[in-house]
Coordinates of C-alpha atoms and ligand atoms in Angstrom, one line a residue:
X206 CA -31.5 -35.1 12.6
X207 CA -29.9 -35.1 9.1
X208 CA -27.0 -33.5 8.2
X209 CA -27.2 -32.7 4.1
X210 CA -24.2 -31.8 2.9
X211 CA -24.2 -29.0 0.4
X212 CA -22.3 -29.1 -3.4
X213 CA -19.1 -27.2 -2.9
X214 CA -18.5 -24.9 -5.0
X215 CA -15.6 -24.2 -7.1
X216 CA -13.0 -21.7 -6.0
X217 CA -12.9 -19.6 -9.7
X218 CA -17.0 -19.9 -9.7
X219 CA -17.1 -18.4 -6.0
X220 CA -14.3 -15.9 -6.9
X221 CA -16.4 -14.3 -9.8
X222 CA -19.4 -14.5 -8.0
X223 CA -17.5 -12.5 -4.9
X224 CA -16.2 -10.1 -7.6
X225 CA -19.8 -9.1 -9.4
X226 CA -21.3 -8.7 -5.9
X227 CA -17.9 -6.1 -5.5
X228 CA -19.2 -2.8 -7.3
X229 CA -16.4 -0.1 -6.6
X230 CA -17.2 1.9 -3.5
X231 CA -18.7 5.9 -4.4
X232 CA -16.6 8.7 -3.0
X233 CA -13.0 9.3 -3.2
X234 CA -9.9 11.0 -1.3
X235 CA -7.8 13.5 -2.4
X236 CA -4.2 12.5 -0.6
X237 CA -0.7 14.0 -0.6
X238 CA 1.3 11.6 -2.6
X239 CA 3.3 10.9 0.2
X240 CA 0.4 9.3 1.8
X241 CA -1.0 7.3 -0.8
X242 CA 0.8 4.0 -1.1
X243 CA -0.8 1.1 -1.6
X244 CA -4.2 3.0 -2.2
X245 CA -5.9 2.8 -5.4
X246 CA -5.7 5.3 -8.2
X247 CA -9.2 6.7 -8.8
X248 CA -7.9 9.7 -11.9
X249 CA -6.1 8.6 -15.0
X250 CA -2.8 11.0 -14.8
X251 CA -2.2 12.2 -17.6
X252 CA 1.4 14.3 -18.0
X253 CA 1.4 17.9 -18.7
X254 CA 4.6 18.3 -19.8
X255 CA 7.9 15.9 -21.2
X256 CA 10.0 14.0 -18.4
X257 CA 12.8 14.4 -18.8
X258 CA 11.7 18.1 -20.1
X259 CA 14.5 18.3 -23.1
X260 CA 16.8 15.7 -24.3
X261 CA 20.1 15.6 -21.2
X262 CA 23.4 13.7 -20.5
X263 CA 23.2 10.7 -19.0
X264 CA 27.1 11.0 -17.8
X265 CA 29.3 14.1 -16.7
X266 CA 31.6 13.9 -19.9
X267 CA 31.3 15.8 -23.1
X268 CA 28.9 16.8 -25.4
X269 CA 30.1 16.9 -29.6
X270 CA 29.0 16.5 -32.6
X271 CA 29.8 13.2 -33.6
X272 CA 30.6 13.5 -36.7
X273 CA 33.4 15.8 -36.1
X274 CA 34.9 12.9 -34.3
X275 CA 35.6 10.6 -36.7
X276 CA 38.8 9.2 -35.9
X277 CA 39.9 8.5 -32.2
X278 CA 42.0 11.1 -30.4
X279 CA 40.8 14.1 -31.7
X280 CA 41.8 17.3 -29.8
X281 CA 38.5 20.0 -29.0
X282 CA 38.7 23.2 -27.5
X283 CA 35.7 23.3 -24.6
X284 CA 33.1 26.0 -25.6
X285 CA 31.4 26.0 -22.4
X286 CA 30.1 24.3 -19.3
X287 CA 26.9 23.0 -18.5
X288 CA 26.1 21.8 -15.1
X289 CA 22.6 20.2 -14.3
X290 CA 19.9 22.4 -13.6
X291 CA 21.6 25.5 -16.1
X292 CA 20.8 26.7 -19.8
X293 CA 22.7 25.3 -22.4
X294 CA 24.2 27.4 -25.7
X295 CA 24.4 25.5 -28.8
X296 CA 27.4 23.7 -29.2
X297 CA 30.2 26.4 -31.1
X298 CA 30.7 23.8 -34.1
X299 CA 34.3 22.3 -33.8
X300 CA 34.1 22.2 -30.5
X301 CA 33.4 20.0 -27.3
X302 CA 30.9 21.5 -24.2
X303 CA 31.8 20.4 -20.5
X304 CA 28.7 19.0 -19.5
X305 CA 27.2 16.9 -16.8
X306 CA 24.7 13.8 -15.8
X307 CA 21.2 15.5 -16.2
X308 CA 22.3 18.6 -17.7
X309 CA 20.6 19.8 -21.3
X310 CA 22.6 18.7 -24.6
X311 CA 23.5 21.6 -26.6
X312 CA 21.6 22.1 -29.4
X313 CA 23.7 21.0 -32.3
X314 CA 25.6 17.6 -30.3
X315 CA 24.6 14.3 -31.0
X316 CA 26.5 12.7 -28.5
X317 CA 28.2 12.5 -25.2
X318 CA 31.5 11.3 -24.3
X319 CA 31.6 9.8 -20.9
X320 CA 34.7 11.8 -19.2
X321 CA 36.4 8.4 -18.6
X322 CA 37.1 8.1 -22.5
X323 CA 38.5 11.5 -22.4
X324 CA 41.9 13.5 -21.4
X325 CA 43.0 16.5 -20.8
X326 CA 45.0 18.4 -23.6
X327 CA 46.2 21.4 -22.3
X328 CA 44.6 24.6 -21.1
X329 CA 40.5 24.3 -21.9
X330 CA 41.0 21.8 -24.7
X331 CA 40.1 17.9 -24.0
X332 CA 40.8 15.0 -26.2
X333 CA 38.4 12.5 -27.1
X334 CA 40.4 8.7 -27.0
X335 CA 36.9 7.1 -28.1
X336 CA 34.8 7.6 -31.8
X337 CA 31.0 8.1 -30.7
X338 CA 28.4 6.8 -32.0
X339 CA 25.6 9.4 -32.6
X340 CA 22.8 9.2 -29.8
X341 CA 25.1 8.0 -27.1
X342 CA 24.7 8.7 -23.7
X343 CA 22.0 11.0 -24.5
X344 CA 18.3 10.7 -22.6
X345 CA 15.3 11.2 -25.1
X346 CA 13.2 13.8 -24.0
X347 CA 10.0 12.0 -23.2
X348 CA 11.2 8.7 -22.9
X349 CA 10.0 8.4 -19.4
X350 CA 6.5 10.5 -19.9
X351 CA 5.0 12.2 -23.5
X352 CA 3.2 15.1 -22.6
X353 CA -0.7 14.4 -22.9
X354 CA 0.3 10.6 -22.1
X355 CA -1.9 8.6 -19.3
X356 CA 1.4 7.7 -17.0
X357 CA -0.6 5.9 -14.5
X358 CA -4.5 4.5 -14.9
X359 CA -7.7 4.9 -12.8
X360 CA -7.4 1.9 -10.9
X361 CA -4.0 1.1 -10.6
X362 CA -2.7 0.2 -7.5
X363 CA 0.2 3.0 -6.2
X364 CA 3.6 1.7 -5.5
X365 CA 6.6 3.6 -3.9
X366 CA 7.8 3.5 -7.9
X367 CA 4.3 5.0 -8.9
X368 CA 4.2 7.6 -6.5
X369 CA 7.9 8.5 -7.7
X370 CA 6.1 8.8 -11.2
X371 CA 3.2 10.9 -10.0
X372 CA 5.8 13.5 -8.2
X373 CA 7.9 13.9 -12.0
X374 CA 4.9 14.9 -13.6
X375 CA 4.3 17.3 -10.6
X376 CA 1.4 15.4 -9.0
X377 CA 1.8 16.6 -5.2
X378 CA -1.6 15.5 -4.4
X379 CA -3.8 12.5 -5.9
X380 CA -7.3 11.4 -5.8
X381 CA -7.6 7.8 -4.6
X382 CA -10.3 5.5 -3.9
X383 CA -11.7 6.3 -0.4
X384 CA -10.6 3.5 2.1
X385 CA -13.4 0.7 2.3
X386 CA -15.2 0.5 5.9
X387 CA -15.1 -3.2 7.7
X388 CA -16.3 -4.3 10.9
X389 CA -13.9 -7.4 12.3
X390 CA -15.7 -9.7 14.4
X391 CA -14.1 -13.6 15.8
X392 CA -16.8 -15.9 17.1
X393 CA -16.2 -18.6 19.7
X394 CA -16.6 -19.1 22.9
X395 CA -13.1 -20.9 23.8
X396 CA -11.3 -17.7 22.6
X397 CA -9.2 -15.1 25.0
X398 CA -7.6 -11.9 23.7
X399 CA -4.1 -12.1 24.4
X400 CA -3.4 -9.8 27.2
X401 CA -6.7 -10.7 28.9
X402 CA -5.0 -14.2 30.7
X403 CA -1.3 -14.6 30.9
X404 CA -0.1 -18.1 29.5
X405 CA -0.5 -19.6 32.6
X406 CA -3.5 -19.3 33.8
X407 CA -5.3 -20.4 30.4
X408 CA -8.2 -22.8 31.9
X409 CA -8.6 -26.0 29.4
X410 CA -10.1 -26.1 25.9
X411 CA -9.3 -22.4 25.7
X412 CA -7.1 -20.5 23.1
X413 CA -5.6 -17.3 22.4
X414 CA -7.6 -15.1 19.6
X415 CA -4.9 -15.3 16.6
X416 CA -7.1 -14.7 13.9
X417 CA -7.9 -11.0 14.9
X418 CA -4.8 -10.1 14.7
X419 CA -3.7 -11.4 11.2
X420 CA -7.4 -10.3 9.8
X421 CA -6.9 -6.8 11.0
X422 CA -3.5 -6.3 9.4
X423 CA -4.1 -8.1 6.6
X424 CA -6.8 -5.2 5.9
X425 CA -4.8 -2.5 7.0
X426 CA -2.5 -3.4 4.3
X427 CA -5.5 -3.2 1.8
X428 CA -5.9 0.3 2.6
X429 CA -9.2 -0.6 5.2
X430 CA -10.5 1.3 7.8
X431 CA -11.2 -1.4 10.5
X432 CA -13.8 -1.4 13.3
X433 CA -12.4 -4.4 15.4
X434 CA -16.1 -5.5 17.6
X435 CA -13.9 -7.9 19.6
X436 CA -15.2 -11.6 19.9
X437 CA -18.6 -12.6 19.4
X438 CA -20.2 -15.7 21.6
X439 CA -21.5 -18.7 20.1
X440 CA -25.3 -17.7 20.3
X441 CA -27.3 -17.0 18.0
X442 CA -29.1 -13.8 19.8
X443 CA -25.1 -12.2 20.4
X444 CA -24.5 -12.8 16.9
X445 CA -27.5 -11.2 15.0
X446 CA -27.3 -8.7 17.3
X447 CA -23.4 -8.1 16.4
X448 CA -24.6 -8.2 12.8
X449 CA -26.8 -5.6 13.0
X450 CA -24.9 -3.4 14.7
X451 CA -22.1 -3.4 12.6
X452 CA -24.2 -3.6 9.2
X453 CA -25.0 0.4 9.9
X454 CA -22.0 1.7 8.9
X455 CA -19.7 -0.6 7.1
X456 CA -19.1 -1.9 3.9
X457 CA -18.0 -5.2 4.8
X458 CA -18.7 -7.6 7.5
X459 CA -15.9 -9.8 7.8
X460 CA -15.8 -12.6 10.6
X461 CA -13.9 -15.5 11.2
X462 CA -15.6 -18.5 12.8
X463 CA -18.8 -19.6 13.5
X464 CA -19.5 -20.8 9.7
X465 CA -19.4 -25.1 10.1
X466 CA -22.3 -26.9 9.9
X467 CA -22.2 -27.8 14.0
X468 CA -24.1 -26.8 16.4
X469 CA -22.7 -23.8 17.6
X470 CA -22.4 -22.4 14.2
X471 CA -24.8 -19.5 14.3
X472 CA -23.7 -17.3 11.5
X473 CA -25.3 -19.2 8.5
X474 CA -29.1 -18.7 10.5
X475 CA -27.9 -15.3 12.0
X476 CA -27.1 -13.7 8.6
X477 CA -30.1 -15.6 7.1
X478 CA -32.5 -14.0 9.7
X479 CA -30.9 -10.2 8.5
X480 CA -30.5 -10.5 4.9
X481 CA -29.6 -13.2 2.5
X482 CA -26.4 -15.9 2.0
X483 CA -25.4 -16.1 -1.5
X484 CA -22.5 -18.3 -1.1
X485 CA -21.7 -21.2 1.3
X486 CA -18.9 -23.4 0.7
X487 CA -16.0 -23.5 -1.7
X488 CA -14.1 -27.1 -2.9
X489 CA -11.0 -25.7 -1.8
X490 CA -8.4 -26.8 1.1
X491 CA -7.8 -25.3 3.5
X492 CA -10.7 -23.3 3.9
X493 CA -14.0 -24.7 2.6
X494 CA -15.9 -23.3 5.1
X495 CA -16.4 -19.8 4.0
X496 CA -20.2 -17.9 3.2
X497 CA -21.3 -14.8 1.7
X498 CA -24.3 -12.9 2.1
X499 CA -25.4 -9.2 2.8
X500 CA -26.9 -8.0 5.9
X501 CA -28.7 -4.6 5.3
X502 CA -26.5 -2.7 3.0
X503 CA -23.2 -4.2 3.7
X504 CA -21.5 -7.4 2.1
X505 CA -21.2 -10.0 4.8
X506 CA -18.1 -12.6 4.4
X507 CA -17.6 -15.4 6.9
X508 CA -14.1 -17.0 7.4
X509 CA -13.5 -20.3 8.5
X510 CA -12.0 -20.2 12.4
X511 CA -8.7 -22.6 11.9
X512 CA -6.2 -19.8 11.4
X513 CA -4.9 -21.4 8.3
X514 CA -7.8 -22.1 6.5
X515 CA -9.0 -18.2 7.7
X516 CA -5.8 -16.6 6.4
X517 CA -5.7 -18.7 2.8
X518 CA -9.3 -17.4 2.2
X519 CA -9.0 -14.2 2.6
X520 CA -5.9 -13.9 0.3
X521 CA -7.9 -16.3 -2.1
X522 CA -11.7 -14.1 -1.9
X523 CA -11.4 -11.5 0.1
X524 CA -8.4 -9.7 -0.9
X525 CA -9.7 -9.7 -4.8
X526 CA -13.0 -8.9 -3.2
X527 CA -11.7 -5.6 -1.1
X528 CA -9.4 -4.7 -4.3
X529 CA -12.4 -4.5 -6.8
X530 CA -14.3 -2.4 -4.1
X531 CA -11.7 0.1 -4.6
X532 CA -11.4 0.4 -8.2
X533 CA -8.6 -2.2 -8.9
X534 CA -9.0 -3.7 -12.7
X535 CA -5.9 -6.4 -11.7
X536 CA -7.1 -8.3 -8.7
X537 CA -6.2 -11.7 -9.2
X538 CA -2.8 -13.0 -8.4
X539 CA -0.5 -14.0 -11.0
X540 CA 0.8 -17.7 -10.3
X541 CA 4.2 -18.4 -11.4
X542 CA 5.5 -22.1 -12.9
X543 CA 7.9 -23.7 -10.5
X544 CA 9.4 -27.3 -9.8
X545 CA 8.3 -29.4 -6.6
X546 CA 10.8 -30.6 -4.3
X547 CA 8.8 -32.8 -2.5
X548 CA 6.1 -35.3 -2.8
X549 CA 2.6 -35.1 -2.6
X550 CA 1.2 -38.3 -2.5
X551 CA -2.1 -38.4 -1.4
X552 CA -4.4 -36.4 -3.8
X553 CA -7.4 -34.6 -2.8
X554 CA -11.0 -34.0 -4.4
X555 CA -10.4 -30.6 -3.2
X556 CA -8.4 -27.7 -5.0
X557 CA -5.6 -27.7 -2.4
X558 CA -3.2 -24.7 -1.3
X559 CA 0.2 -25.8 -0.1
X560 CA 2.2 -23.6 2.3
X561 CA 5.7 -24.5 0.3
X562 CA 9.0 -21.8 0.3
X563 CA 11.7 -21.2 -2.2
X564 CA 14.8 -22.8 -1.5
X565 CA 18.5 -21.6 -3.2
X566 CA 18.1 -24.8 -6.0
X567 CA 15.1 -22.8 -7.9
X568 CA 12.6 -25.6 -6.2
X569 CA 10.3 -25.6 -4.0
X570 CA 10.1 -27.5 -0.4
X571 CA 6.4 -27.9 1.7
X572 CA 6.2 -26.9 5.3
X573 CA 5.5 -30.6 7.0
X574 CA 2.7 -30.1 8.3
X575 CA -0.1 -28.8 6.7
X576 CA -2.9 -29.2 9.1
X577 CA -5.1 -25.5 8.6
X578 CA -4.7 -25.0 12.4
X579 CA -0.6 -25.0 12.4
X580 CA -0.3 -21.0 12.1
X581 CA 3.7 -22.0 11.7
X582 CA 3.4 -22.9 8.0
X583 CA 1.9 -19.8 6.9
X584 CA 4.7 -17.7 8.4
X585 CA 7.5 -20.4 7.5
X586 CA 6.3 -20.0 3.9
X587 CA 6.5 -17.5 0.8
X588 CA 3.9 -18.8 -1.0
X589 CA 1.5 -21.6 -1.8
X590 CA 1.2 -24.0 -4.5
X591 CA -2.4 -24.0 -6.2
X592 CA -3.0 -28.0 -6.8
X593 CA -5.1 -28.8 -8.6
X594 CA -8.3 -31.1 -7.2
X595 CA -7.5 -35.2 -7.9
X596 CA -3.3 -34.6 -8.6
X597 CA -0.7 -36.0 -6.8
X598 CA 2.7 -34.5 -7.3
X599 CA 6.4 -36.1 -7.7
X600 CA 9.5 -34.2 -7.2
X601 CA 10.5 -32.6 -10.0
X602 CA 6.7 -31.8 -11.6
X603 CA 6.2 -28.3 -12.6
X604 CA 3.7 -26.6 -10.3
X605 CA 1.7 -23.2 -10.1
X606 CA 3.4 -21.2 -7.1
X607 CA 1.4 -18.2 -5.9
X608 CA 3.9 -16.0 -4.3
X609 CA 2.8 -14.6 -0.8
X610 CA 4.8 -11.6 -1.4
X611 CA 2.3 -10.1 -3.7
X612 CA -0.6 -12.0 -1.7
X613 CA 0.2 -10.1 1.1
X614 CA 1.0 -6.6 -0.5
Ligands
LIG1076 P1 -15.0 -22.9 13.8 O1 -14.9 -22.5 12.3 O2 -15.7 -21.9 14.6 O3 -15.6 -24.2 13.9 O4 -13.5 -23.0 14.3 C1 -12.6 -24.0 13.8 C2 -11.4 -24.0 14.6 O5 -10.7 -22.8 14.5 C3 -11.6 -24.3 16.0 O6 -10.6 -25.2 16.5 C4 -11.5 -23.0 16.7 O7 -11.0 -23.1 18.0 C5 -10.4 -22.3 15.8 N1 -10.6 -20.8 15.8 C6 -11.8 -20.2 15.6 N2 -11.6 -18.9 15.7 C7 -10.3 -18.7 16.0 C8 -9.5 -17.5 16.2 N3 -10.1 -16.3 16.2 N4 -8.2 -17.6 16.6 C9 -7.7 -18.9 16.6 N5 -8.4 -20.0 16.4 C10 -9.7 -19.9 16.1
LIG1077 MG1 -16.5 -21.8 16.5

């Protein structure tokens, strides 16, 4: 028996591949703003009116017309009081209005003095220590949202900021891409679900079923629905049959497992047999085992089984992947220079993805081991270094830092 080993391809070659297969998802939700963060945008919204609606104070103090103040200390009578929320008159010329943070400028002022450059001077008069400069502490009506402007774009992925925005144009309610439909399946046969056998009594060569769990929140936070079919045995019969079942009514398969070259590797033949594999293999480490295919109408992506290399591949293809289902224009991550503070001496043909963390000197230091079965490192870390294949790094070099923060968001 021979054991040919396939050309493994490159990471941005599989990634673009991934993302033409990914044509956004039809359908969409209509949500409470409330309940839409993190989903995608799937309306331009475009404001109706001017935020804020008419040029206001940006301090309590006083509004004037600076010119009238052109020397410091000048003495105004106080022509009126304008609280947030009320009307304002225009400003009586020669005078100062009481006014306060948010509240309309007077038609007529061109400035506001903050009440801390101010004192009293006698009985509704208030002296004004400072000279203004025209335009000061005033907030532009506009400045945050022109009326007719797009504020936020199909596509665009809602933050607690963005759903803020949304609610100041008056957006209670928001139409969002509807949430993509995955089925969740872990092959192997020396897997137990937590819960199932206490610590204990695990018999040898068996493990707990850690991937699951990471997998299923990891999509959650991607605004999926998840259909968790539990774990799959290494046969080949069990696993076409889970394939087919959960093909029906899913958009995406998404297993972990199960997608080596051994023997007891049954999805490569099992999705074969159902439909077609597109994509088998990616230079990349951890993680090279990884496949893509379709079985009936839904994508099919196969994650390798060691936890690490599983996790690293689904923030590297399946996140972009499940983004561009949903409408996303921005899906790749945006890697950030930093310097190494540690050594990598022995390169790798491989693109490699080191779990490495911040520390308080602006470098970066590598979790010791970086075996893609030690779980620890990718919860010790805050992001991974992107290295490239054939480089071997001193301390000190200049690196590309992917930060996990937004990997993970
Ligand atoms: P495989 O890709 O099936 O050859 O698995 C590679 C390695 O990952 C093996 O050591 C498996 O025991 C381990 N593994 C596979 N699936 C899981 C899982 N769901 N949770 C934890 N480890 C796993
Ligand atoms: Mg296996």
């Amino acid at each position: 028996m021979s054991f040919p080993r396939p050309a493994l391809r490159p990471l941005d070659e599989a990634l673009a591949e991934l993302l033409d297969h990914a044509r956004p998802l039809q359908g969409t939700e209509e949500l409470s703003t409330f309940e839409a963060d993190g989903r995608l945008l799937a309306q331009d919204l475009v404001s109706q009116l001017q935020v804020p609606p008419e040029d206001n104070s940006a301090m309590d103090g006083y509004a004037v017309r600076s010119r009238e103040v052109a020397d410091e200390g000048v003495v105004m009578p106080i022509s009126q009081r304008i609280p947030a929320g009320a009307a304002a008159q225009p400003l009586v010329p020669g005078s100062a209005a009481r006014i306060f943070t948010g509240a309309p400028v007077p038609q007529g002022a061109d400035a506001i003095v903050m009440q801390e450059d101010t004192e009293p001077a006698g009985e509704g008069a208030v002296r004004i220590l400072g000279v203004p400069r025209p335009g000061q502490w005033i907030r532009r009506s506009g400045e945050d949202a022109q009326r007719g402007a797009v504020v936020l774009a199909r596509g665009e992925r809602l933050t607690p900021a963005a759903l803020g925005l949304a609610a100041s144009i008056g957006m209670d309610r928001l139409a969002v891409a509807r949430r993509p439909k995955i089925a969740l399946f872990s092959t192997g046969d020396e897997l137990v679900m937590p819960g199932e056998v206490p610590p204990a009594q695990m018999k040898p060569g068996v493990i707990y079923n850690s991937n699951r769990f990471f997998l299923a929140a990891l999509l959650r936070r991607l605004g999926c629905e998840v259909t968790d079919y539990g774990i799959v045995p290494d046969r080949l019969q069990a696993t076409r049959e889970a394939l087919d079942r959960a093909a029906e009514a899913h958009d995406l398969i998404l297993t972990s497992g199960g997608v080596s070259v051994g023997e007891e590797d049954h999805l490569k033949p099992a999705v074969q047999s159902l439909g077609s594999l597109s994509l088998w293999q990616i230079a990349i480490k951890p993680g090279k085992p990884f496949a893509y295919g379709r079985v009936g109408a839904a994508h099919f992506m196969g994650l390798p089984g060691n936890p690490v290399s599983s996790f690293v591949t689904f923030l590297l293809l399946v996140r972009p992947f499940l983004l561009k289902l949903q409408g996303a224009r921005q899906v790749a991550p945006a890697a950030v220079p930093a310097p190494a503070h540690f050594t990598w001496p022995r390169a790798d043909k491989r693109r490699e993805f080191l779990r490495v963390r911040r520390n308080a000197r602006g470098g970066l230091d590598l979790f010791p081991n970086q075996s893609s079965g030690v779980l620890t490192s990718a919860v010790w870390a805050d992001g991974l270094v992107d290295n490239p294949p054939g480089q071997t790094i001193a301390s000190g070099n200049i690196v590309s830092f992917l930060p996990l923060a937004e990997l993970l968001s």
